[in-house]
CSV table of N, CA and C in Angstrom, one decimal:
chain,number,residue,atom,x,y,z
R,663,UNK,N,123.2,98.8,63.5
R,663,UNK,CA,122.3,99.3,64.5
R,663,UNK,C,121.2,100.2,63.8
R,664,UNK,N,120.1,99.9,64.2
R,664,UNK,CA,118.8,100.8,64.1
R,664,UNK,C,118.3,101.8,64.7
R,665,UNK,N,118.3,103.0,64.9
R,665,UNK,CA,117.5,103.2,65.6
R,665,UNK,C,116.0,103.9,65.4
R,666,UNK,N,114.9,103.6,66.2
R,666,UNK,CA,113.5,103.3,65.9
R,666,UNK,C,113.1,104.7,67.2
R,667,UNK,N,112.4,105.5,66.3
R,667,UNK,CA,111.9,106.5,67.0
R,667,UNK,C,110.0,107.3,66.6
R,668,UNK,N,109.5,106.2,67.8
R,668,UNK,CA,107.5,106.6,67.1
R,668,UNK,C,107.4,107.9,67.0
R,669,UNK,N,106.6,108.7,66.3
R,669,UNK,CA,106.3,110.0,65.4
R,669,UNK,C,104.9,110.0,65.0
R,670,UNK,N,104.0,110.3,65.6
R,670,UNK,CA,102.5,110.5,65.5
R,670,UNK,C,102.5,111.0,64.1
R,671,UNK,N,103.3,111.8,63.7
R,671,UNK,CA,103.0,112.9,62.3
R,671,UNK,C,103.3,111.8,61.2
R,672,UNK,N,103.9,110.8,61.6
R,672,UNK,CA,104.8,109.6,60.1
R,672,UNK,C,103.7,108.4,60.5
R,673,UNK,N,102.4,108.4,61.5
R,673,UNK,CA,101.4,106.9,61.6
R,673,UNK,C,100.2,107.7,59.9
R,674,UNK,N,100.3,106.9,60.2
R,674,UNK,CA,98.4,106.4,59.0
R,674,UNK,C,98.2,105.5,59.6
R,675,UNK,N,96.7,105.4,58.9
R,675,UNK,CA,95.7,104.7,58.9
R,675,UNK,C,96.0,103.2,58.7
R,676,UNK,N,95.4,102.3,59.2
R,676,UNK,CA,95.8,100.9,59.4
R,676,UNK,C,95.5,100.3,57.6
R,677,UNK,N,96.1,99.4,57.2
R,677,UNK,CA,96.1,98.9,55.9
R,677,UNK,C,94.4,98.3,56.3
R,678,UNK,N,94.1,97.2,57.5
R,678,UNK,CA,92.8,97.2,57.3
R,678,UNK,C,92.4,97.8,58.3
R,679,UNK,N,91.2,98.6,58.5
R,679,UNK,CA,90.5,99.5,59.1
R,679,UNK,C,89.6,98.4,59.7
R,680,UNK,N,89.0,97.4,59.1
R,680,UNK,CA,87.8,96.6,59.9
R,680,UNK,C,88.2,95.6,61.0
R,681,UNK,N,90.3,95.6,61.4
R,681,UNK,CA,90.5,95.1,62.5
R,681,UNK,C,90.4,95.8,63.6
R,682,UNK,N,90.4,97.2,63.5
R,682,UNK,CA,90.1,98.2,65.0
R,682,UNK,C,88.9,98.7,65.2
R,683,UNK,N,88.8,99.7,66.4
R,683,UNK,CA,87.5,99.9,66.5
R,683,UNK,C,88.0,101.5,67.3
R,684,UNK,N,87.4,101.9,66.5
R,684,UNK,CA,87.9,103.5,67.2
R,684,UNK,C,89.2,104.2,66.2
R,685,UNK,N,89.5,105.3,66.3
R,685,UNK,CA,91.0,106.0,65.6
R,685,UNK,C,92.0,104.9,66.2
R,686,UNK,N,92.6,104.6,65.0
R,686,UNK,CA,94.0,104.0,65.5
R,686,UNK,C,94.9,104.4,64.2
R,687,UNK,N,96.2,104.8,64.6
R,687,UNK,CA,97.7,105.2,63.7
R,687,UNK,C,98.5,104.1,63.7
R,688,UNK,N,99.2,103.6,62.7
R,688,UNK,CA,100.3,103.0,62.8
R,688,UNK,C,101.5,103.9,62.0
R,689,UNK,N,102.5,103.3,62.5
R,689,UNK,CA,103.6,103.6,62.5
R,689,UNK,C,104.6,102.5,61.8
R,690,UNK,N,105.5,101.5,60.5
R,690,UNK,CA,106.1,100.9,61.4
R,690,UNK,C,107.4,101.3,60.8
R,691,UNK,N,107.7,100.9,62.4
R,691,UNK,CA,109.3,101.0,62.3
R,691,UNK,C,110.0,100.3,62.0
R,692,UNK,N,109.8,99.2,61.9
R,692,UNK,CA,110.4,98.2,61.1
R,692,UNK,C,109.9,97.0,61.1
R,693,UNK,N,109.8,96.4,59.5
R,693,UNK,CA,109.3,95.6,58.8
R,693,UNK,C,110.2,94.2,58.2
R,694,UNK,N,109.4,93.1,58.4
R,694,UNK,CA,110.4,91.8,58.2
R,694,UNK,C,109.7,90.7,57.4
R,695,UNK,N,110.2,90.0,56.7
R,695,UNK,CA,109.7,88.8,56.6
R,695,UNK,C,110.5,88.0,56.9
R,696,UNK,N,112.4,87.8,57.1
R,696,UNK,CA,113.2,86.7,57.2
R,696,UNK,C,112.7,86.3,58.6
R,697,UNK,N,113.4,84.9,58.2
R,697,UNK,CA,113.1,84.1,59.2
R,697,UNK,C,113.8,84.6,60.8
R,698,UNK,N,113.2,84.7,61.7
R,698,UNK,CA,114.3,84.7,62.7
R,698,UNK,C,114.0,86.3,63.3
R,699,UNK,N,113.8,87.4,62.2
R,699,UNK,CA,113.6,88.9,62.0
R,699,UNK,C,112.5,89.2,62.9
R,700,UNK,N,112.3,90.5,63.7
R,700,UNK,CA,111.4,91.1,64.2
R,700,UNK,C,110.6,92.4,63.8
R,701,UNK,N,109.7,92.2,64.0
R,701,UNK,CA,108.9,94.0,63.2
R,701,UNK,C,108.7,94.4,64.3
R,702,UNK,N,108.6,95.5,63.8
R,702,UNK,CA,108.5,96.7,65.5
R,702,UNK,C,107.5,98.2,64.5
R,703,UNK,N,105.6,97.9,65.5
R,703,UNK,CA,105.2,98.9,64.6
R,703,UNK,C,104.7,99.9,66.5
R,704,UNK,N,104.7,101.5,65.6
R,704,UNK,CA,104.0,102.2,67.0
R,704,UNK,C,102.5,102.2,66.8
R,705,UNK,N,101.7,102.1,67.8
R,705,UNK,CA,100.3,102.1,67.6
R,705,UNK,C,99.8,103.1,68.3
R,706,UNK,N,98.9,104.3,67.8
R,706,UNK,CA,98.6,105.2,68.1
R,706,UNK,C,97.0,105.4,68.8
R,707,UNK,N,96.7,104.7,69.8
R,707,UNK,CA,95.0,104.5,70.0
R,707,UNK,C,94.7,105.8,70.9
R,708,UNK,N,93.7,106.1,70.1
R,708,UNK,CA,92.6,107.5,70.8
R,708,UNK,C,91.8,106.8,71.8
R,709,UNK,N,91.4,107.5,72.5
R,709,UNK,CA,90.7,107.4,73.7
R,709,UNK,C,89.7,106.0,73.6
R,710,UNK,N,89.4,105.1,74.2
R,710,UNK,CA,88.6,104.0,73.8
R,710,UNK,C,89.1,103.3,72.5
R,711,UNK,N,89.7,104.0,71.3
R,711,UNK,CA,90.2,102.7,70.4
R,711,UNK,C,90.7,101.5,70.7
R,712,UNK,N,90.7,100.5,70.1
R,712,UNK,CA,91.1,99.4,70.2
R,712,UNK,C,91.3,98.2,69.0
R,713,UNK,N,91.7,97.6,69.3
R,713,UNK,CA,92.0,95.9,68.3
R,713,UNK,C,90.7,95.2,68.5
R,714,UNK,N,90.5,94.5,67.2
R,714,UNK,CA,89.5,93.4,67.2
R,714,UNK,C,90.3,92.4,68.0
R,715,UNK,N,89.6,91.6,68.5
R,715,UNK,CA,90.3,89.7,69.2
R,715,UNK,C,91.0,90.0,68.1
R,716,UNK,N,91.9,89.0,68.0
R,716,UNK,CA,92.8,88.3,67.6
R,716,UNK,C,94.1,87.3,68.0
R,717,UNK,N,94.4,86.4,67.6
R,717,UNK,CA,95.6,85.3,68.2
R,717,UNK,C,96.6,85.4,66.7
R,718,UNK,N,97.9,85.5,67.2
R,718,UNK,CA,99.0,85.6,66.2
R,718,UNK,C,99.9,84.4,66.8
R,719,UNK,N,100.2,83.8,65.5
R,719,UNK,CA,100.7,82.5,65.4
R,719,UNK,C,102.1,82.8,66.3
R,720,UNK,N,102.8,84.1,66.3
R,720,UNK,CA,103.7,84.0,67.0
R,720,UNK,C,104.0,84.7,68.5
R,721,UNK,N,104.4,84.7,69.4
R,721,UNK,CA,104.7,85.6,70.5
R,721,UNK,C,104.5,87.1,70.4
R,722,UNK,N,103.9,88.2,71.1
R,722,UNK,CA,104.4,89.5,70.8
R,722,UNK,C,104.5,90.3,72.1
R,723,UNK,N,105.1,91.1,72.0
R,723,UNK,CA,105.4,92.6,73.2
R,723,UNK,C,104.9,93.7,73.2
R,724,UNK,N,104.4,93.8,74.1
R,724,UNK,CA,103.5,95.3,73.8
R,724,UNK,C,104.3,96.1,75.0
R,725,UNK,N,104.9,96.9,74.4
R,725,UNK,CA,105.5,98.0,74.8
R,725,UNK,C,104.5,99.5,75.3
R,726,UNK,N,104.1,99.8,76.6
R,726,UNK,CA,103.4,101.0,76.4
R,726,UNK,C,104.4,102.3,76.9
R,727,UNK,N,104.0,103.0,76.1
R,727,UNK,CA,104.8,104.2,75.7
R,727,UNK,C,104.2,105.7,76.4
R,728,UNK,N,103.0,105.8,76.1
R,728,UNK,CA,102.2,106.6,76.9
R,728,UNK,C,100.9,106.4,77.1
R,729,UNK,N,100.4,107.4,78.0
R,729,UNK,CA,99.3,107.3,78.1
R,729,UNK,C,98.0,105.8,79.3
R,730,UNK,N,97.2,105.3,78.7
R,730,UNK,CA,96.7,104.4,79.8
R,730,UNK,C,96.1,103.4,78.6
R,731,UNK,N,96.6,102.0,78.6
R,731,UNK,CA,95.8,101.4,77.8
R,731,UNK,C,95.3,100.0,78.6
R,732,UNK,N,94.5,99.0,77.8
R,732,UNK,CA,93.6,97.4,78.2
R,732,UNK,C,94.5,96.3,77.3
R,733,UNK,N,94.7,95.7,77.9
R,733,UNK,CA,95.4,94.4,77.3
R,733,UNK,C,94.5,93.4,77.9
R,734,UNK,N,93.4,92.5,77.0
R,734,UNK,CA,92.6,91.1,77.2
R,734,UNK,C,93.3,90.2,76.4
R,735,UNK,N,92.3,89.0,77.9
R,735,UNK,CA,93.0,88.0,76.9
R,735,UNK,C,91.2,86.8,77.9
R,736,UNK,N,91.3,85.9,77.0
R,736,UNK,CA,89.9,84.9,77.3
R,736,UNK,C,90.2,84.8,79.1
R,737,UNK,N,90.9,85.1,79.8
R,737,UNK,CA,90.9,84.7,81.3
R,737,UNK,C,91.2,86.1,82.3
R,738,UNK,N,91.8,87.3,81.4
R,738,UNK,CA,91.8,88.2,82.1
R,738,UNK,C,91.9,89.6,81.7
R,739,UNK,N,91.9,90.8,82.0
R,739,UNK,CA,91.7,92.2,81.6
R,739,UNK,C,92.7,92.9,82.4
R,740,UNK,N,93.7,93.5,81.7
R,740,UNK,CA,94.5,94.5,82.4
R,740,UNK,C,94.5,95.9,81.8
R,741,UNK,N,94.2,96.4,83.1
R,741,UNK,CA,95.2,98.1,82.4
R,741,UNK,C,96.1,98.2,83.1
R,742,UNK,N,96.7,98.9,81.6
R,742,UNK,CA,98.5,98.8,81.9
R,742,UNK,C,98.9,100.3,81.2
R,743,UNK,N,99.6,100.7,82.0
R,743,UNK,CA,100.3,102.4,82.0
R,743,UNK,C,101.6,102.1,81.4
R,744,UNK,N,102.0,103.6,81.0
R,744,UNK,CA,103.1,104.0,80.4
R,744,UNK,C,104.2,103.6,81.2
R,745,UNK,N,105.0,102.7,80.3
R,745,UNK,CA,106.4,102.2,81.2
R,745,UNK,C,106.6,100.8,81.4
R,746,UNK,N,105.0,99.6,81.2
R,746,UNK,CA,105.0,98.9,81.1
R,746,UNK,C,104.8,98.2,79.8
R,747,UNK,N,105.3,96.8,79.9
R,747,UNK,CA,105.3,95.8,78.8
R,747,UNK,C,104.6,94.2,79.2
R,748,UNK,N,103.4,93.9,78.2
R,748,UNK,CA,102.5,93.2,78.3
R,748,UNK,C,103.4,91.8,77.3
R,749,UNK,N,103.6,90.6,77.6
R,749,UNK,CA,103.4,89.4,76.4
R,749,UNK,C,102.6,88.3,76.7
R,750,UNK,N,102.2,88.6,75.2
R,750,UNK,CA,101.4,87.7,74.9
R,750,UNK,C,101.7,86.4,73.9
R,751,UNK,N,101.4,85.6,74.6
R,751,UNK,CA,102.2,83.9,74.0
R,751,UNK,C,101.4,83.9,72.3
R,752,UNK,N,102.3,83.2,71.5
R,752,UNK,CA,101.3,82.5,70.5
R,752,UNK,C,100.6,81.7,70.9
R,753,UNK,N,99.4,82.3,69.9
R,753,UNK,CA,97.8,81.2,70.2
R,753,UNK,C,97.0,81.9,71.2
R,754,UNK,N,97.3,82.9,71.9
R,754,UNK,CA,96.3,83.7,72.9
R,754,UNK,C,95.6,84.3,71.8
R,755,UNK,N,94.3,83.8,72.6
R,755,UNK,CA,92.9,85.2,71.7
R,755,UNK,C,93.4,86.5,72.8
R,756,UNK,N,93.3,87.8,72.5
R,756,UNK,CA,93.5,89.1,72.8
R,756,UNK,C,93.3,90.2,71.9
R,757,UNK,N,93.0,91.1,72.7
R,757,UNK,CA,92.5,92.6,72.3
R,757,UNK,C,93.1,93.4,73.2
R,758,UNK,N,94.0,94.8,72.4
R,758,UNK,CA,94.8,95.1,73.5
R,758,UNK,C,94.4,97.2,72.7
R,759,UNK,N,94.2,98.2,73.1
R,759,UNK,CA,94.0,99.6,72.8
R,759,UNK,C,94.0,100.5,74.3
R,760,UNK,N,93.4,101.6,73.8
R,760,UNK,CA,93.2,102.8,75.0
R,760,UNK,C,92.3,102.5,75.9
R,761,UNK,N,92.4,103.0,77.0
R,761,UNK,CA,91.3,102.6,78.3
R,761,UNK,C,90.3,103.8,77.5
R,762,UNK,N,89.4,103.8,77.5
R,762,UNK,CA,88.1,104.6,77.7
R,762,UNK,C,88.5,106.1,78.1
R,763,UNK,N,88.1,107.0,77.3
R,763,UNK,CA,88.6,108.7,77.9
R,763,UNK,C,90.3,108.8,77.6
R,764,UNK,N,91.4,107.8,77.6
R,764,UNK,CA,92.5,107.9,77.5
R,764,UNK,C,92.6,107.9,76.5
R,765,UNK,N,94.2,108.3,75.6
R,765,UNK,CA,94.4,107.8,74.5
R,765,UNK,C,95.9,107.2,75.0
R,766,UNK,N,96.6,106.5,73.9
R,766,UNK,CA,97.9,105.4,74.5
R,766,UNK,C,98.7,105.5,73.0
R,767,UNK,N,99.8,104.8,73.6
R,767,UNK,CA,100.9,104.8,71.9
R,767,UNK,C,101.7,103.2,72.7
R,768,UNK,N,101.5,102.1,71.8
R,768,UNK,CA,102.3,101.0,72.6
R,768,UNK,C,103.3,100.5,71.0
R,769,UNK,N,104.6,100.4,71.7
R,769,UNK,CA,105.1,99.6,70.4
R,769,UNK,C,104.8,97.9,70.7
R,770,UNK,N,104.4,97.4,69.5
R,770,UNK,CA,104.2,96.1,68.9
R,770,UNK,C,105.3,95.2,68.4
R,771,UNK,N,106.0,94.0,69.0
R,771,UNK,CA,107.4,93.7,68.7
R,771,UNK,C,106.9,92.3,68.7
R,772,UNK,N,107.3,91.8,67.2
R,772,UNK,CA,106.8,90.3,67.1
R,772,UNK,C,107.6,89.9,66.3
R,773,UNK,N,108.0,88.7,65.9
R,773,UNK,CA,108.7,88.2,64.4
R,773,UNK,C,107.4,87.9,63.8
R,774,UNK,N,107.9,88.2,62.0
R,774,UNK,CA,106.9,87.6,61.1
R,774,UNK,C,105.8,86.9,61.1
R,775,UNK,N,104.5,86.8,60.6
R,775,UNK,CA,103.8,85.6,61.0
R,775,UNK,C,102.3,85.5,61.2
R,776,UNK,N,101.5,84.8,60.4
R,776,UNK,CA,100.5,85.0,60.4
R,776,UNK,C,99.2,85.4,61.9
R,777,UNK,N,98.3,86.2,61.1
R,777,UNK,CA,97.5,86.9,62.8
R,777,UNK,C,95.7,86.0,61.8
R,778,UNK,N,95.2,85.4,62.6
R,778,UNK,CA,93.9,85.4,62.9
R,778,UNK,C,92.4,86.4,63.3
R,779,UNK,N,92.2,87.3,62.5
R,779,UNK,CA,91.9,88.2,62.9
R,779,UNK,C,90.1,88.0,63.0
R,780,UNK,N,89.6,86.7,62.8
R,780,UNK,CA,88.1,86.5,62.9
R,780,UNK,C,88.0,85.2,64.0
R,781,UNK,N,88.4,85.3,65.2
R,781,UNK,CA,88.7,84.2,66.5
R,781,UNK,C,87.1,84.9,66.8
R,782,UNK,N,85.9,84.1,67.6
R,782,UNK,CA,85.2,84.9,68.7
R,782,UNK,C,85.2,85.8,69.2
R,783,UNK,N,84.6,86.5,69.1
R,783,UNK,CA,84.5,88.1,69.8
R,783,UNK,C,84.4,87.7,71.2
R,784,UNK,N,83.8,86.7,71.5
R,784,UNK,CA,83.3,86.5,73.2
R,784,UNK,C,83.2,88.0,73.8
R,785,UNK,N,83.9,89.0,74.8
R,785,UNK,CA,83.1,89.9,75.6
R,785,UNK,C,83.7,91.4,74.9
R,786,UNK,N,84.0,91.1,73.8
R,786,UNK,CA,84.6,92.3,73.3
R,786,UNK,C,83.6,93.6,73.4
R,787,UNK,N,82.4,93.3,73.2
R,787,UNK,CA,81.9,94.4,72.7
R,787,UNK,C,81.1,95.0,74.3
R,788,UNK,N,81.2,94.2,74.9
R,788,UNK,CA,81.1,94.4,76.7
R,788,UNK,C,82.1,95.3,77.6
R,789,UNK,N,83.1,95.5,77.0
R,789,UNK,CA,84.0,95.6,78.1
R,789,UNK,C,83.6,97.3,78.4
């Protein structure tokens, strides 16, 4: 058994900075490459931060933890509060951070696997 506990004081700065847009922390809690294995990181988004688009080759969960955040996807836009859990299929384009004025902490739960991080912006920079 694991146990996994997010800590604002243990995130830094994302390895690439030119996939977010705004302050964002990570955290992870745990890290995988076997096959089959799950990563689990916490994401720290300040007020309006957010993710560039992106589509990951595999399934993921977005866990929200606090706060008020946006979960897109090419057909629809949610905000989603503390307590709920967002998934998103492999192969969805999506961008998911803090609503505007909020800030949010969502854990990230995926197995292994490559992310697409230059898909279309389409209305990203609109919302």
């Amino acid at each position: 058994m694991l146990l996994l506990r997010p800590d604002l004081s243990k995130a830094s700065a994302p390895e690439r900075p030119q996939d977010f847009a705004g302050r964002v922390l990570l955290q992870a809690l745990r890290r995988t490459e076997d096959p089959g294995g799950v990563e689990v990181l916490a994401v720290f988004f300040e007020g309006g931060a957010r993710t560039r688009p992106h589509v990951h080759s595999t399934d993921q969960v977005l866990v929200f933890l606090e706060g008020e955040g946006v979960v897109a996807t090419q057909s629809e836009r949610r905000v989603v509060a503390a307590g709920e859990v967002v998934w998103i299929p492999a192969g969805t384009w999506h961008w998911h951070g803090a609503s505007k004025g909020r800030s949010c902490c969502h854990l990230s739960i995926k197995p292994p696997g490559p992310t697409d991080w230059n898909p279309p912006l389409r209305d990203w920079e609109d919302w």
